CSV table of C-alpha atoms and ligand atoms in Angstrom, one decimal:
chain,number,residue,atom,x,y,z
T,954,MET,CA,0.0,0.0,0.0
T,955,LYS,CA,1.2,3.5,-0.8
T,956,TRP,CA,2.4,5.7,2.1
T,957,SER,CA,-0.5,8.2,1.3
T,958,GLU,CA,-3.2,5.5,1.4
T,959,ALA,CA,-2.1,4.0,4.7
T,960,THR,CA,-1.7,7.5,6.2
T,961,TRP,CA,-5.1,8.7,4.9
T,962,GLN,CA,-6.7,5.7,6.5
T,963,GLU,CA,-5.0,6.5,9.8
T,964,SER,CA,-6.4,10.1,9.6
T,965,GLN,CA,-10.0,9.1,9.2
T,966,ALA,CA,-11.0,9.8,12.8
T,967,ILE,CA,-9.7,13.3,12.4
T,968,TYR,CA,-11.3,13.8,9.0
T,969,SER,CA,-14.7,12.7,10.4
T,970,ALA,CA,-14.3,15.0,13.4
T,971,ILE,CA,-13.7,17.9,11.0
T,972,ILE,CA,-16.8,17.1,8.8
T,973,ASN,CA,-19.0,16.8,11.9
T,974,LEU,CA,-17.9,20.2,13.3
T,975,PRO,CA,-20.8,22.7,13.6
T,976,PHE,CA,-18.7,25.2,11.7
T,977,ILE,CA,-18.6,22.9,8.6
T,978,GLN,CA,-22.2,21.8,8.9
T,979,GLU,CA,-23.5,25.3,9.3
T,980,MET,CA,-21.3,26.6,6.4
T,981,THR,CA,-22.9,23.8,4.3
T,982,ALA,CA,-26.4,24.9,5.4
T,983,GLY,CA,-25.5,28.5,4.9
T,984,THR,CA,-26.5,29.3,8.6
T,985,LEU,CA,-23.0,29.9,10.0
T,986,GLU,CA,-22.8,33.1,12.0
T,987,VAL,CA,-20.9,35.8,10.1
T,988,THR,CA,-18.7,36.7,13.1
T,989,LYS,CA,-17.3,33.1,13.1
T,990,PHE,CA,-16.6,33.3,9.4
T,991,GLN,CA,-14.8,36.7,9.9
T,992,PHE,CA,-12.7,35.1,12.6
T,993,TYR,CA,-11.8,32.3,10.3
T,994,LEU,CA,-11.0,34.6,7.3
T,995,LYS,CA,-8.6,36.8,9.3
T,996,GLN,CA,-6.8,33.8,10.8
T,997,ASP,CA,-6.6,32.1,7.4
T,998,ALA,CA,-5.1,35.2,5.7
T,999,LEU,CA,-2.3,35.1,8.3
T,1000,TYR,CA,-2.0,31.3,8.0
T,1001,LEU,CA,-1.6,31.6,4.2
T,1002,THR,CA,1.3,34.0,4.3
T,1003,TYR,CA,3.2,31.7,6.7
T,1004,PHE,CA,2.2,28.6,4.7
T,1005,GLY,CA,3.5,30.2,1.5
T,1006,SER,CA,6.9,30.8,3.0
T,1007,VAL,CA,7.0,27.2,4.4
T,1008,LEU,CA,6.2,25.8,0.9
T,1009,ALA,CA,9.0,27.9,-0.6
T,1010,ALA,CA,11.4,26.7,2.0
T,1011,ILE,CA,10.5,23.1,1.2
T,1012,ALA,CA,11.0,23.8,-2.6
T,1013,ALA,CA,14.5,25.0,-1.8
T,1014,LYS,CA,15.3,21.7,-0.1
T,1015,LEU,CA,13.8,19.3,-2.6
T,1016,ALA,CA,16.4,17.4,-4.7
T,1017,ASP,CA,14.2,16.7,-7.7
T,1018,PRO,CA,13.8,19.9,-9.8
T,1019,LYS,CA,10.3,18.8,-10.8
T,1020,HIS,CA,9.3,18.5,-7.2
T,1021,ALA,CA,10.9,21.9,-6.4
T,1022,LEU,CA,9.0,23.5,-9.2
T,1023,ALA,CA,5.7,22.0,-8.0
T,1024,TYR,CA,6.2,23.4,-4.4
T,1025,LEU,CA,7.2,26.8,-5.8
T,1026,GLY,CA,3.9,26.8,-7.6
T,1027,TYR,CA,2.0,25.9,-4.4
T,1028,ALA,CA,3.8,28.7,-2.5
T,1029,GLU,CA,2.7,31.1,-5.2
T,1030,GLN,CA,-0.8,29.7,-5.0
T,1031,ALA,CA,-0.9,30.2,-1.2
T,1032,ILE,CA,0.1,33.8,-1.6
T,1033,VAL,CA,-2.4,34.4,-4.5
T,1034,VAL,CA,-5.2,32.9,-2.4
T,1035,GLU,CA,-4.2,35.2,0.4
T,1036,ARG,CA,-4.5,38.2,-2.0
T,1037,VAL,CA,-7.9,36.9,-3.1
T,1038,LEU,CA,-9.1,36.6,0.5
T,1039,HIS,CA,-7.9,40.1,1.1
T,1040,GLU,CA,-9.3,41.8,-2.0
T,1041,SER,CA,-12.6,40.0,-2.2
T,1042,PHE,CA,-13.7,38.3,1.0
T,1043,PHE,CA,-12.2,41.0,3.4
T,1044,LYS,CA,-14.3,43.6,1.5
T,1045,GLN,CA,-17.4,41.4,1.4
T,1046,TYR,CA,-17.2,40.7,5.1
T,1047,ALA,CA,-16.2,44.2,6.2
T,1048,ILE,CA,-12.9,43.2,7.7
T,1049,ALA,CA,-10.6,46.1,8.1
T,1050,ASP,CA,-7.4,44.4,9.2
T,1051,TYR,CA,-5.9,41.0,9.9
T,1052,GLY,CA,-5.8,41.4,13.7
T,1053,GLU,CA,-3.5,39.3,15.8
T,1054,MET,CA,-2.7,35.7,15.1
T,1055,GLN,CA,-4.7,33.7,17.7
T,1056,PRO,CA,-3.5,30.5,19.5
T,1057,SER,CA,-4.7,27.8,17.1
T,1058,CYS,CA,-3.3,29.5,14.0
T,1059,HIS,CA,-0.1,30.4,15.9
T,1060,HIS,CA,0.4,26.8,17.0
T,1061,TYR,CA,-0.1,25.4,13.4
T,1062,CYS,CA,2.1,28.0,11.6
T,1063,HIS,CA,4.9,27.7,14.1
T,1064,TYR,CA,4.7,23.9,14.1
T,1065,LEU,CA,5.2,24.0,10.3
T,1066,ARG,CA,8.1,26.4,10.6
T,1067,ALA,CA,9.8,24.2,13.1
T,1068,VAL,CA,9.4,21.1,11.0
T,1069,VAL,CA,10.8,22.8,7.9
T,1070,GLY,CA,13.7,24.2,9.9
T,1071,PHE,CA,14.6,21.2,11.9
T,1072,GLU,CA,13.3,18.0,10.3
T,1073,SER,CA,14.0,16.4,6.9
T,1074,VAL,CA,12.4,17.7,3.8
T,1075,GLU,CA,10.3,14.5,3.5
T,1076,VAL,CA,8.8,15.1,6.9
T,1077,ALA,CA,8.2,18.8,6.1
T,1078,ALA,CA,6.4,17.9,2.9
T,1079,ALA,CA,4.2,15.4,4.8
T,1080,ALA,CA,3.3,18.1,7.4
T,1081,THR,CA,2.0,20.4,4.6
T,1082,LEU,CA,0.0,17.6,2.9
T,1083,PRO,CA,-3.2,17.7,5.1
T,1084,CYS,CA,-3.6,21.4,4.1
T,1085,PHE,CA,-4.1,20.3,0.5
T,1086,TRP,CA,-5.8,17.0,1.0
T,1087,ILE,CA,-8.2,17.8,3.8
T,1088,TYR,CA,-9.3,21.1,2.2
T,1089,GLY,CA,-9.9,19.3,-1.1
T,1090,GLU,CA,-12.1,16.7,0.6
T,1091,VAL,CA,-13.9,19.3,2.8
T,1092,GLY,CA,-14.5,21.5,-0.3
T,1093,ARG,CA,-16.0,18.6,-2.2
T,1094,TYR,CA,-18.0,17.5,0.8
T,1095,ILE,CA,-19.6,20.9,1.2
T,1096,LYS,CA,-20.1,21.4,-2.5
T,1097,ASP,CA,-22.0,18.1,-2.9
T,1098,ARG,CA,-24.3,19.1,-0.1
T,1099,VAL,CA,-25.0,22.8,-0.5
T,1100,GLN,CA,-28.7,23.0,-1.1
T,1101,GLN,CA,-29.6,26.6,-0.6
T,1102,PRO,CA,-29.3,28.3,-4.1
T,1103,ASN,CA,-27.6,31.4,-2.7
T,1104,ASN,CA,-25.6,30.1,0.2
T,1105,PRO,CA,-23.6,33.1,1.4
T,1106,TYR,CA,-20.4,30.9,1.6
T,1107,GLN,CA,-20.7,29.6,-2.0
T,1108,ALA,CA,-17.7,31.7,-3.2
T,1109,TRP,CA,-15.5,30.2,-0.6
T,1110,VAL,CA,-16.6,26.7,-1.4
T,1111,ASP,CA,-16.0,27.3,-5.1
T,1112,THR,CA,-12.3,28.2,-4.4
T,1113,TYR,CA,-11.5,24.8,-2.9
T,1114,ALA,CA,-13.8,22.6,-4.9
T,1115,ALA,CA,-12.3,24.0,-8.2
T,1116,ALA,CA,-10.7,21.5,-10.6
T,1117,ASP,CA,-7.3,23.1,-10.8
T,1118,PHE,CA,-7.1,22.9,-7.0
T,1119,ASN,CA,-7.8,19.2,-7.2
T,1120,THR,CA,-4.9,18.8,-9.6
T,1121,SER,CA,-2.5,20.3,-6.9
T,1122,VAL,CA,-3.9,17.9,-4.3
T,1123,THR,CA,-3.3,14.8,-6.5
T,1124,GLU,CA,0.2,16.0,-7.4
T,1125,ALA,CA,1.2,16.9,-3.8
T,1126,ILE,CA,0.1,13.4,-2.7
T,1127,ALA,CA,2.2,11.8,-5.5
T,1128,ILE,CA,5.3,13.8,-4.6
T,1129,CYS,CA,4.9,12.7,-0.9
T,1130,ASP,CA,4.6,9.1,-2.1
T,1131,ALA,CA,7.7,9.4,-4.2
T,1132,LEU,CA,9.6,10.9,-1.2
T,1133,ALA,CA,8.3,8.1,1.1
T,1134,GLU,CA,9.3,5.4,-1.3
T,1135,ASN,CA,12.9,6.6,-1.2
T,1136,ALA,CA,13.0,7.2,2.5
T,1137,SER,CA,13.9,4.9,5.4
T,1138,GLU,CA,11.2,3.2,7.5
T,1139,ALA,CA,12.0,5.6,10.4
T,1140,THR,CA,11.5,8.7,8.1
T,1141,ARG,CA,8.3,7.2,6.8
T,1142,GLU,CA,7.0,6.9,10.3
T,1143,GLN,CA,8.0,10.5,11.1
T,1144,MET,CA,6.2,11.5,7.9
T,1145,THR,CA,3.0,9.8,9.1
T,1146,LYS,CA,3.3,11.4,12.6
T,1147,ALA,CA,3.7,14.9,11.0
T,1148,PHE,CA,0.7,14.3,8.7
T,1149,LEU,CA,-1.5,13.3,11.6
T,1150,ARG,CA,-0.3,16.2,13.7
T,1151,ALA,CA,-1.0,18.7,10.9
T,1152,ALA,CA,-4.4,17.0,10.2
T,1153,TYR,CA,-5.2,17.6,13.9
T,1154,PHE,CA,-4.2,21.3,13.5
T,1155,GLU,CA,-6.6,21.5,10.6
T,1156,TYR,CA,-9.4,20.3,12.9
T,1157,ASP,CA,-8.3,22.7,15.7
T,1158,PHE,CA,-8.3,25.7,13.2
T,1159,TRP,CA,-12.0,25.2,12.4
T,1160,LEU,CA,-12.8,24.5,16.0
T,1161,ALA,CA,-11.1,27.7,17.1
T,1162,ALA,CA,-13.1,29.7,14.6
T,1163,GLN,CA,-16.3,28.1,15.8
T,1164,THR,CA,-15.6,28.9,19.4
T,1165,GLN,CA,-13.5,32.1,18.7
T,1166,VAL,CA,-10.5,31.0,20.8
T,1167,SER,CA,-8.3,34.0,21.5
T,1168,TRP,CA,-5.3,34.7,23.8
T,1169,THR,CA,-6.4,34.7,27.4
T,1170,PRO,CA,-6.1,38.3,28.7
T,1171,LEU,CA,-3.6,39.0,31.5
Y,796,VIB,C1,-5.9,26.4,7.7
Y,796,VIB,C2,-6.0,26.2,6.3
Y,796,VIB,N1,-5.6,25.0,5.8
Y,796,VIB,C3,-5.6,24.7,4.5
Y,796,VIB,C4,-6.0,25.7,3.6
Y,796,VIB,C5,-6.0,25.4,2.1
Y,796,VIB,N2,-4.9,25.8,1.4
Y,796,VIB,C6,-4.2,26.9,1.6
Y,796,VIB,S1,-2.9,27.2,0.6
Y,796,VIB,C7,-3.2,25.7,-0.2
Y,796,VIB,C8,-2.3,25.1,-1.2
Y,796,VIB,C9,-1.9,26.0,-2.3
Y,796,VIB,O1,-0.8,26.7,-1.9
Y,796,VIB,C10,-4.3,25.1,0.4
Y,796,VIB,C11,-4.8,23.9,0.0
Y,796,VIB,C12,-6.3,26.9,4.1
Y,796,VIB,N3,-6.7,27.9,3.3
Y,796,VIB,N4,-6.3,27.1,5.4
């Protein structure tokens, strides 16, 4: 079995927990409170900037130029998506500024930075894979279930259920499988751990938006 298949199976409890979050269910129904979506958008804009630089750092470390080119493309995509958020969604949802990076986003971003700085490139690539894979699946899940003809979150759903985004997901999975194939068993295990940890952070990111988790005041 491919590394990605085995790892995806291991992550199913986390994926189900994400799908069952009220945030996802209410977004699908179009009933999600706007303040929760605004919290999410601001944190996501901050996340995307960090994520873009992590992807560029991975690209710099990849030995195969085809892989490096792919990650440079993802880095560009992350920064472009951030611009789109800023220019369209921030205006639509009346968000004036990013605000501060809150605990869940901070934890996720700095975990990714630590992995790319101190672990092997294989492990770093595996840590960024849930971002692609889980979003692709969540996007499709919501798209298939949106019933309200003018769901206020339709534009967001369309971003992640788009066909070109799906191509990136498939390609990133294939690159991680190629890296896993040439890695030692110990590295493969580290890759799986990193994937599961990042998948958990994806869960926590939505949960934090749902419950508006912010820094505890002094
Ligand atoms: C918390 C969080 N996780 C994943 C994504 C999705 N995403 C962001 S950039 C990118 C790949 C292209 O560079 C993908 C799939 C998000 N927006 N926010």
